[in-house]
mmCIF file of C-alpha atoms in Angstrom:
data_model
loop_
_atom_site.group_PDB
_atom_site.id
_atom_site.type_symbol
_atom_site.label_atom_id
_atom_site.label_comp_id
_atom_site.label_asym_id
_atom_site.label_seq_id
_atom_site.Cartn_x
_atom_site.Cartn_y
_atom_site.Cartn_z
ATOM 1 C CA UNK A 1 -12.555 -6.418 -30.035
ATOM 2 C CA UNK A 2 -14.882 -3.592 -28.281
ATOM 3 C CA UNK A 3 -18.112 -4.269 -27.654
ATOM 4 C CA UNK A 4 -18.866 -0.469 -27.601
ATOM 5 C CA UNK A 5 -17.684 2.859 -28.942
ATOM 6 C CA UNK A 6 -16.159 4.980 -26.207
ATOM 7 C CA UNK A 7 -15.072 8.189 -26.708
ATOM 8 C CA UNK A 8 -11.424 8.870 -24.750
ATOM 9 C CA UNK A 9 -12.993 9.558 -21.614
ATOM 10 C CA UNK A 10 -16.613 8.067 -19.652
ATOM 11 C CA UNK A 11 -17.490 8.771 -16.598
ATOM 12 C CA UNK A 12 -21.047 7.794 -14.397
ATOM 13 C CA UNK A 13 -21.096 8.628 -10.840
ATOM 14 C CA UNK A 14 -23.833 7.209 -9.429
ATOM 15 C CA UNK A 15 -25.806 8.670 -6.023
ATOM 16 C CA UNK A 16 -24.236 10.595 -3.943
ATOM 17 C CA UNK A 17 -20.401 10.329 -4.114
ATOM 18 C CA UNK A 18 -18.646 9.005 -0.397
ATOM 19 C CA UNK A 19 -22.370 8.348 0.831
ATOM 20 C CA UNK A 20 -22.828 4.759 1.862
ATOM 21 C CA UNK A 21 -24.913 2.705 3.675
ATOM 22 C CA UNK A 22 -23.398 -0.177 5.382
ATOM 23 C CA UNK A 23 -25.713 -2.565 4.803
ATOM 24 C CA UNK A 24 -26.046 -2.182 1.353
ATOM 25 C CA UNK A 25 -23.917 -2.935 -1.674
ATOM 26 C CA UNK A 26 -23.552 -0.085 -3.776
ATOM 27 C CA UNK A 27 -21.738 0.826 -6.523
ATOM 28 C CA UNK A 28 -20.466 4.750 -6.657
ATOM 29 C CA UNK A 29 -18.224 5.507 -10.070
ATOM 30 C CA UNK A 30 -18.028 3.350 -13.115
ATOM 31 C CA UNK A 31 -15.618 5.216 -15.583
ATOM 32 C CA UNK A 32 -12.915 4.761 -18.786
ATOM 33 C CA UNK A 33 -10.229 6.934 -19.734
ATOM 34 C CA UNK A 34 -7.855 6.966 -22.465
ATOM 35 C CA UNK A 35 -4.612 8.996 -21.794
ATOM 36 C CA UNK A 36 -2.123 9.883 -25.123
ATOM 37 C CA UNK A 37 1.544 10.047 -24.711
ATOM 38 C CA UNK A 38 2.015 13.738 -23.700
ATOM 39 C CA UNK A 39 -1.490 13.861 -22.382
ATOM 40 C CA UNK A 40 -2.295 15.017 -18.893
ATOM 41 C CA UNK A 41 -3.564 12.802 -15.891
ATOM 42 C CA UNK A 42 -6.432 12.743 -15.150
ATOM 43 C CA UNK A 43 -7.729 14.253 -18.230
ATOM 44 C CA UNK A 44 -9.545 18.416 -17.478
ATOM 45 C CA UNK A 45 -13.349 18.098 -16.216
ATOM 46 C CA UNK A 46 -12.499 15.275 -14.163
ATOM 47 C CA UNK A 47 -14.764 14.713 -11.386
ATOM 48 C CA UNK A 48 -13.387 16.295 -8.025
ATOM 49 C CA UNK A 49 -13.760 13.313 -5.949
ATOM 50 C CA UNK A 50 -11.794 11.103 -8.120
ATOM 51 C CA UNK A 51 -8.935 13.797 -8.958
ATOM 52 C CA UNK A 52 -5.439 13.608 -6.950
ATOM 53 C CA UNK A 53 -4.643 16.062 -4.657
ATOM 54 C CA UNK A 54 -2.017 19.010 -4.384
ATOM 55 C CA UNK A 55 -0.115 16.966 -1.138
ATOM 56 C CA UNK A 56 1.177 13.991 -3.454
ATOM 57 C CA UNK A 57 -1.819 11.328 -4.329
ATOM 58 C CA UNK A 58 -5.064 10.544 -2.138
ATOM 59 C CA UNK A 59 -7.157 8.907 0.161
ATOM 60 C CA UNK A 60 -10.495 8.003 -0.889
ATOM 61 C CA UNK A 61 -13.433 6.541 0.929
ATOM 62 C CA UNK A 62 -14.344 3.897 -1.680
ATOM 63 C CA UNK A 63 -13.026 0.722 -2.657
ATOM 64 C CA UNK A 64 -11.690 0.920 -6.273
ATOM 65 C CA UNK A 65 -10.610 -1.458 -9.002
ATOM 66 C CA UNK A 66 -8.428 -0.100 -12.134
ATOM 67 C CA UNK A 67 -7.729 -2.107 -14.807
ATOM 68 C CA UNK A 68 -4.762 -1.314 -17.096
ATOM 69 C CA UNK A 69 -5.642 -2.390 -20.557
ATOM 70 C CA UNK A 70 -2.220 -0.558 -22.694
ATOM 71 C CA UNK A 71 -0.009 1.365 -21.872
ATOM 72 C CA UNK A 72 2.629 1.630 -18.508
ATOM 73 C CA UNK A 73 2.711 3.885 -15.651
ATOM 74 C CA UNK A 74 3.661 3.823 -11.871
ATOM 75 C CA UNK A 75 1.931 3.522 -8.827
ATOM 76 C CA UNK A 76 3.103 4.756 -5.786
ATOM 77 C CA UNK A 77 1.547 2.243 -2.688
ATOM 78 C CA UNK A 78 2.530 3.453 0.583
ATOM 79 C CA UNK A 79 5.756 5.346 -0.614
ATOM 80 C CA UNK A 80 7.470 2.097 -2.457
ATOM 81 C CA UNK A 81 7.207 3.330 -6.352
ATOM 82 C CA UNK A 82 5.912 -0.472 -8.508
ATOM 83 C CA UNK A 83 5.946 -0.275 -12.547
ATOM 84 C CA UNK A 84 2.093 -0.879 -14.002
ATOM 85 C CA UNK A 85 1.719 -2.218 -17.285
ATOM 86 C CA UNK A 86 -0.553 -3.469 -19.599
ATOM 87 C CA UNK A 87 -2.976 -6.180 -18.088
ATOM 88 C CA UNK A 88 -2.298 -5.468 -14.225
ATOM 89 C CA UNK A 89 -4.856 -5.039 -12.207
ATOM 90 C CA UNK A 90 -4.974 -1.827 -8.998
ATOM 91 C CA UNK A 91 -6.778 -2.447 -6.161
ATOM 92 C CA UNK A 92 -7.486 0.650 -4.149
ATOM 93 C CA UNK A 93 -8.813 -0.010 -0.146
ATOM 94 C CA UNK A 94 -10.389 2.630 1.649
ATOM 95 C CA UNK A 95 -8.457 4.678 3.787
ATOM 96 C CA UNK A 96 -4.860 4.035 1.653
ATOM 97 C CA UNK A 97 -3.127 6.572 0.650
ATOM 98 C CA UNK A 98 -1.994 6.008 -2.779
ATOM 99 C CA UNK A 99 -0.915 7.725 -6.303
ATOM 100 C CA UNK A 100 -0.684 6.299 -9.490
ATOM 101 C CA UNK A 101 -0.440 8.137 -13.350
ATOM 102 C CA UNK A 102 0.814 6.798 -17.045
ATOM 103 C CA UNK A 103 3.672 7.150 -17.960
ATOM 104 C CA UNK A 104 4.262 10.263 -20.263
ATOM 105 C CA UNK A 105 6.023 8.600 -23.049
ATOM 106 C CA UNK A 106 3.381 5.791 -23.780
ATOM 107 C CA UNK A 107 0.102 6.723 -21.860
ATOM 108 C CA UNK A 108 -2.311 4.546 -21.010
ATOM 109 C CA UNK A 109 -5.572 3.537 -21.284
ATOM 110 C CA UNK A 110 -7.491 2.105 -17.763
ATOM 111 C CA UNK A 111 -11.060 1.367 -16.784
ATOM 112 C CA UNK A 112 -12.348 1.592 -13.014
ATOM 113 C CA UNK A 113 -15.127 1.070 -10.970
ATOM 114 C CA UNK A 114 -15.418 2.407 -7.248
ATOM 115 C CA UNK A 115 -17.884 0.384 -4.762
ATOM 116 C CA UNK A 116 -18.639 -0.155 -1.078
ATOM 117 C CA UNK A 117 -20.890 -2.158 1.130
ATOM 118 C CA UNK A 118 -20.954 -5.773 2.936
ATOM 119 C CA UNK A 119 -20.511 -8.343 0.498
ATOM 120 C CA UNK A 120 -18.447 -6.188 -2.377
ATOM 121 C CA UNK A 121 -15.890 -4.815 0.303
ATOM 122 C CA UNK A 122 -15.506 -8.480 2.146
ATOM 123 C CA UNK A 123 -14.574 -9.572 -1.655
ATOM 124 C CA UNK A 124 -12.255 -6.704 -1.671
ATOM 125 C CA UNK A 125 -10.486 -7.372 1.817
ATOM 126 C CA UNK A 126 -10.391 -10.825 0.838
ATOM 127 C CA UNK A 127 -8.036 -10.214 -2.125
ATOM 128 C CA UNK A 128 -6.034 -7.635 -0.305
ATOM 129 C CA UNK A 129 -5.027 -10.346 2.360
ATOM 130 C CA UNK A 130 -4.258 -12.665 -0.211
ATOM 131 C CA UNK A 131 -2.131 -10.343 -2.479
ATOM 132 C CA UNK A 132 -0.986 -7.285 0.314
ATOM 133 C CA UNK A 133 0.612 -5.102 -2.538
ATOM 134 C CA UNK A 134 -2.566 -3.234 -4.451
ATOM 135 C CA UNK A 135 -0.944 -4.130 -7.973
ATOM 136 C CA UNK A 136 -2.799 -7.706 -8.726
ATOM 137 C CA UNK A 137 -0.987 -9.738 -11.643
ATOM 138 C CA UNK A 138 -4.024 -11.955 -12.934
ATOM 139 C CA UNK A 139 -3.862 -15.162 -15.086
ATOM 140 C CA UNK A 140 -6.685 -15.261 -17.681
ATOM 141 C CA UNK A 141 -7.666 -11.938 -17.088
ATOM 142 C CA UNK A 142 -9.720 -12.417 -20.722
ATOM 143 C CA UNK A 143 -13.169 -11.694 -18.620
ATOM 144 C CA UNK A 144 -12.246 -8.376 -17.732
ATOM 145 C CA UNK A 145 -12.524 -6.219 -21.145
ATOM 146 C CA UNK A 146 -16.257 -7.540 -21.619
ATOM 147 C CA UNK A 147 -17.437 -7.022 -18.000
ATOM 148 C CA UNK A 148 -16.407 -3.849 -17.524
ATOM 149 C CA UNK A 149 -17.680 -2.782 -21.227
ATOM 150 C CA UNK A 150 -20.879 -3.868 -20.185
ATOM 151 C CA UNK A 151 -21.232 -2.396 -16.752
ATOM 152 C CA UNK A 152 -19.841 1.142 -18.663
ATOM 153 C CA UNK A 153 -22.920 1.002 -21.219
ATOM 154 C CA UNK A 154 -25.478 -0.009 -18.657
ATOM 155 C CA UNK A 155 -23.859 2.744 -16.358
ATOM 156 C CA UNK A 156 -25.610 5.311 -18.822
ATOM 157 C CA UNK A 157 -28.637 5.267 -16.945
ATOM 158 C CA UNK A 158 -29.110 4.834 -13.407
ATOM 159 C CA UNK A 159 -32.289 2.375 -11.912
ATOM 160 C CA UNK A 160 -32.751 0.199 -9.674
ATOM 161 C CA UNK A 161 -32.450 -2.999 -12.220
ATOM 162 C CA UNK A 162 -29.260 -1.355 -13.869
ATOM 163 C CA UNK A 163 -27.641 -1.412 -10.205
ATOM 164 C CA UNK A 164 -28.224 -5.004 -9.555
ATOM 165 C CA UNK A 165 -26.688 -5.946 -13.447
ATOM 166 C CA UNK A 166 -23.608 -4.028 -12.405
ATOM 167 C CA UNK A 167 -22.980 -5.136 -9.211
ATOM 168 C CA UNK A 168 -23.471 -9.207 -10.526
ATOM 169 C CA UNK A 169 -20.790 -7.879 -12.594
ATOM 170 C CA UNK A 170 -18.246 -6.877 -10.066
ATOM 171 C CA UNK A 171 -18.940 -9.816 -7.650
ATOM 172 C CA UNK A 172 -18.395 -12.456 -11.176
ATOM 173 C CA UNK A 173 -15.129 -9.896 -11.639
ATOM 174 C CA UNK A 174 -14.023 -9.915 -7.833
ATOM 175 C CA UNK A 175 -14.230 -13.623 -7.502
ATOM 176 C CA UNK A 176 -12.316 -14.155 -10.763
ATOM 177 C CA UNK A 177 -9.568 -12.253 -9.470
ATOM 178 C CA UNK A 178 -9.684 -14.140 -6.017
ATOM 179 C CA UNK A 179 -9.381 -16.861 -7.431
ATOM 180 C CA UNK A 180 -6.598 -16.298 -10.441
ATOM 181 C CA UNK A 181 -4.500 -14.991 -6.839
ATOM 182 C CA UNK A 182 -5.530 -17.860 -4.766
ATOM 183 C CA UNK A 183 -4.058 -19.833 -7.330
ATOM 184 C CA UNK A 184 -1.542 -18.117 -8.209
ATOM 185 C CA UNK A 185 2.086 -19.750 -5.840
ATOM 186 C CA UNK A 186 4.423 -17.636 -7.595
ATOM 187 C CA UNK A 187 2.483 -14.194 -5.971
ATOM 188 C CA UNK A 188 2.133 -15.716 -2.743
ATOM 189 C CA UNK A 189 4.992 -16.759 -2.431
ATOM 190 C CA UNK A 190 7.608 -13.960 -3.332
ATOM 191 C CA UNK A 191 10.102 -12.484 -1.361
ATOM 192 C CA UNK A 192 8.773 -8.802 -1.961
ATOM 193 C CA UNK A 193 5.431 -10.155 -0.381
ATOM 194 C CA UNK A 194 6.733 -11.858 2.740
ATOM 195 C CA UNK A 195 8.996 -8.990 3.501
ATOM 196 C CA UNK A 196 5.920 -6.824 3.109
ATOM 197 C CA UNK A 197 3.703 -8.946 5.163
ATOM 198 C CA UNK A 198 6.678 -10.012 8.155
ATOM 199 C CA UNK A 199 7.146 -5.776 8.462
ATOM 200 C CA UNK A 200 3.574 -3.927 8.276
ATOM 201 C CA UNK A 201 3.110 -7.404 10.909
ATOM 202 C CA UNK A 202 6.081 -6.357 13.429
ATOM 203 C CA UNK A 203 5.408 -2.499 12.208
ATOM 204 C CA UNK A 204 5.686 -1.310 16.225
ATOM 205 C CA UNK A 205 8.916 -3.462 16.731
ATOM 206 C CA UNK A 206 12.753 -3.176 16.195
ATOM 207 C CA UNK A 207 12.581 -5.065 12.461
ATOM 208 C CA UNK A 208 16.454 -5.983 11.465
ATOM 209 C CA UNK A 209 17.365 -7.571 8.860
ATOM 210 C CA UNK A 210 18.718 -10.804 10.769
ATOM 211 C CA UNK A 211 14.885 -10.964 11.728
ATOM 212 C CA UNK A 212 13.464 -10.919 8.215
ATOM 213 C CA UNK A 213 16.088 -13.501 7.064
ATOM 214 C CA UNK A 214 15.478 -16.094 9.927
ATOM 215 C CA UNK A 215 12.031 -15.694 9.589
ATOM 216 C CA UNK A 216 12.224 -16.578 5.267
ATOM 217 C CA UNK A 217 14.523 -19.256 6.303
ATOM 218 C CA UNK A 218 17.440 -17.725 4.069
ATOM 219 C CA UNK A 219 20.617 -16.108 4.679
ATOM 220 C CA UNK A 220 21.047 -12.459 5.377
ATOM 221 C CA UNK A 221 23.895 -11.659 2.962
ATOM 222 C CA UNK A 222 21.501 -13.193 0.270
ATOM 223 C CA UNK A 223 18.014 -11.487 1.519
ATOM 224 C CA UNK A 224 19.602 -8.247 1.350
ATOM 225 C CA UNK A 225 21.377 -8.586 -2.432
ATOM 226 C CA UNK A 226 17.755 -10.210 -3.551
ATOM 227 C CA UNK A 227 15.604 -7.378 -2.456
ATOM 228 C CA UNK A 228 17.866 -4.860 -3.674
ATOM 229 C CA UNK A 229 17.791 -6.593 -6.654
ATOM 230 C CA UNK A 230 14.336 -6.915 -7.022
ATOM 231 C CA UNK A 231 13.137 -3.546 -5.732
ATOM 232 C CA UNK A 232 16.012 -1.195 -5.844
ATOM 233 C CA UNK A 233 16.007 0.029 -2.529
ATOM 234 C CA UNK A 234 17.522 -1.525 1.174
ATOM 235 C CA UNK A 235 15.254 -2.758 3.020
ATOM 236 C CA UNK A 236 15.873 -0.674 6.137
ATOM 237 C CA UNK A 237 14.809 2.327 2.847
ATOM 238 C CA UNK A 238 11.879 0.053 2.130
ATOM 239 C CA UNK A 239 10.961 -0.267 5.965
ATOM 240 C CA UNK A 240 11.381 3.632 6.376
ATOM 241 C CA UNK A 241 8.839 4.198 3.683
ATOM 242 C CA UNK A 242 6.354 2.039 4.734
ATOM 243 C CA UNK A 243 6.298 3.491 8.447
ATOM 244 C CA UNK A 244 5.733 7.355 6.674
ATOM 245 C CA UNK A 245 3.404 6.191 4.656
ATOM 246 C CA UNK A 246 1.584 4.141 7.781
ATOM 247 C CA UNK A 247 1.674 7.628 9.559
ATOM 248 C CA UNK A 248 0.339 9.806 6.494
ATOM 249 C CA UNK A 249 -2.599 7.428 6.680
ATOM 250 C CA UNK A 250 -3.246 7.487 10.502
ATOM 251 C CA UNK A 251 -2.665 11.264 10.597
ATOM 252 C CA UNK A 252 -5.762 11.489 8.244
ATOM 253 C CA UNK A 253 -8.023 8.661 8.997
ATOM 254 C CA UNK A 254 -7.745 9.050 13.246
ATOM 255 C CA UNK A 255 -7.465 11.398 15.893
ATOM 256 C CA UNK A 256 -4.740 9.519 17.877
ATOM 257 C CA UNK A 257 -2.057 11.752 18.712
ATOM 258 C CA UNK A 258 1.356 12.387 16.524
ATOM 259 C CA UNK A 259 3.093 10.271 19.664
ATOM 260 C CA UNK A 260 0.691 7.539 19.442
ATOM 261 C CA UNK A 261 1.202 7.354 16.114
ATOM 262 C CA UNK A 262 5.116 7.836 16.511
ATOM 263 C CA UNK A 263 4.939 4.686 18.876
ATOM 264 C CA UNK A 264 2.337 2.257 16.535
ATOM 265 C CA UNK A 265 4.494 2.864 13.167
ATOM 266 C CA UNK A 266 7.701 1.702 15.164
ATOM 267 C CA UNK A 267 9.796 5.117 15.309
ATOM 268 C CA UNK A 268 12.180 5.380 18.303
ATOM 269 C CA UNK A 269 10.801 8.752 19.589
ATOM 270 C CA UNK A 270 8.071 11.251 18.746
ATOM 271 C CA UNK A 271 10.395 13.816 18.361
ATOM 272 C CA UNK A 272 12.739 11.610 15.864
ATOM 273 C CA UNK A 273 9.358 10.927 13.839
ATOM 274 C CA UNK A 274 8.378 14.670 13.613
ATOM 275 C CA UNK A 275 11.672 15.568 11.949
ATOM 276 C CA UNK A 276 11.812 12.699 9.355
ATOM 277 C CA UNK A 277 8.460 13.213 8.429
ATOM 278 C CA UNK A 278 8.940 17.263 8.063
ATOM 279 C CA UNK A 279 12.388 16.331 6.052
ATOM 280 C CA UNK A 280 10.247 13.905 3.571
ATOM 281 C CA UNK A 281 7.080 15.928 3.159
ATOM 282 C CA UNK A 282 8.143 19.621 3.656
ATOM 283 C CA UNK A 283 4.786 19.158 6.636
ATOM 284 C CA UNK A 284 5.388 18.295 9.872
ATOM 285 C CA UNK A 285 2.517 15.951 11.377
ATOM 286 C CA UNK A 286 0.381 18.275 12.178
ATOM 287 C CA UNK A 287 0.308 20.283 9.255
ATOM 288 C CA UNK A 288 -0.264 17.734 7.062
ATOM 289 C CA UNK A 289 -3.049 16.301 9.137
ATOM 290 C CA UNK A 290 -4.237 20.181 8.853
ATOM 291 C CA UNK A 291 -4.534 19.455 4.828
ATOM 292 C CA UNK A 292 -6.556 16.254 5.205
ATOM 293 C CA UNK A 293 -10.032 17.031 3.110
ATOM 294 C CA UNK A 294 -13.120 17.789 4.923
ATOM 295 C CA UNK A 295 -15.802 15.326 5.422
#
């Protein structure tokens, strides 16, 4: 049951959007949107700084949390493509480039809320290092509908005593959801997430698939059938991706050079990197660091 009536689309940006100070927890968008099958994402009048860019998805400065309540979609998470559905949770770091929409045929209908500072971004980091993929699968996620109703209809008017309710919000929320993970085996545990982990760990080395294997303590003829199985790609593909989509975010986050960056996301040569990147984005390197948006 709702606690309020929302019309198909709320949005409160508070302050000034991508201003922060570090010492200070603040809370920047609080927002709901309901999308119909057949509708398009994000709905028209969307603000700018939460919209998805022309290059393929986008790299914000925020933290955020979604929360699917219906519907399914995909999210792409450094180039590997993961089905959402109803009840998962997406949790957005600064600095990753990401995309994510609902699926045409069914819609969906999510809730968000963007944040930054000390204590709400340690929370943040803290259940990114327990769960390294940014789709969360929660256990007794029943607190989430009535928190983030809550924070939404306080969100309508912005003071100093409104803040503080919201963000006592998302800290109960955040620790919830550490916890549910911290206690969750089966997440920790899978083989998608110690592939994951042993790679974007050895991301400057020579990763084979003998290497991955030894190191999960299971043959290689069966590591290679299970994570085709369970993700529908290799996992030299699924290696591939996640060094482009390593570059993409160093090309727009630093100033190191495309052969640093060549070197630290483990392709052979500079010049090897430059061509698979130009063949998978239509950009080469520089170009697309050309795109990145202005500060």
């Amino acid at each position: 049951m709702k606690l309020f009536d929302l019309p198909d689309n709320k949005c409160y940006i508070w302050g000034q959007p991508n201003e922060y100070n570090k010492d200070r927890d603040q809370v920047q968008v609080i927002g709901y949107q309901r999308i119909a099958p057949g509708e398009s994402y994000p709905k028209e009048g969307f603000p700018d700084n939460c919209l998805f860019k022309e290059h393929g998805g986008r790299c914000i400065n925020d933290f955020q949390l979604i929360y699917i309540n219906s519907g399914t979609g995909i999210l792409q998470d450094r180039g590997i493509r993961y089905e959402v559905h109803a009840g998962h949770f997406i949790m957005i770091l600064p600095g990753l480039w990401h995309s994510y929409a609902p699926r045409t045929d069914t819609g969906w209908e999510e809730y968000y809320i963007g944040f930054n500072g000390p204590e709400l971004s340690r929370l943040a980091r803290e259940i990114s290092q327990i769960n390294t993929i940014v789709l969360l699968e929660v256990n007794n996620s029943d607190f989430v509908l009535p928190l983030f109703l809550t924070a939404l209809h306080i969100g309508e008017e912005e003071n100093e005593e409104n803040e503080i309710i919201i963000k006592a919000l998302l800290t109960e929320m955040l620790m919830k959801i550490r916890y549910s993970l911290n206690n969750n085996d089966e997440s920790k545990q899978s083989l998608l997430y110690k592939t994951r982990y042993y790679m974007e760990t050895h991301l400057k080395e020579k990763i084979r698939n003998d290497d991955i294997a030894r190191h999960l303590c299971v043959s290689t003829s069966w590591f290679r059938k299970e994570f085709y199985k369970q993700t529908g790609v290799p996992p030299a593909t699924f290696l591939s991706r996640i060094r482009l989509q390593t570059s993409k975010y160093m090309l727009l986050s630093s100033d190191k050079s495309v052969k640093e960056i060549s070197y630290e996301c483990g392709f052979s040569t500079s010049e090897y990197f430059c061509k698979y990147f130009k063949d998978s984005t239509g950009l080469t390197p520089s170009e697309f660091r050309a795109r990145r948006p202005s500060e």
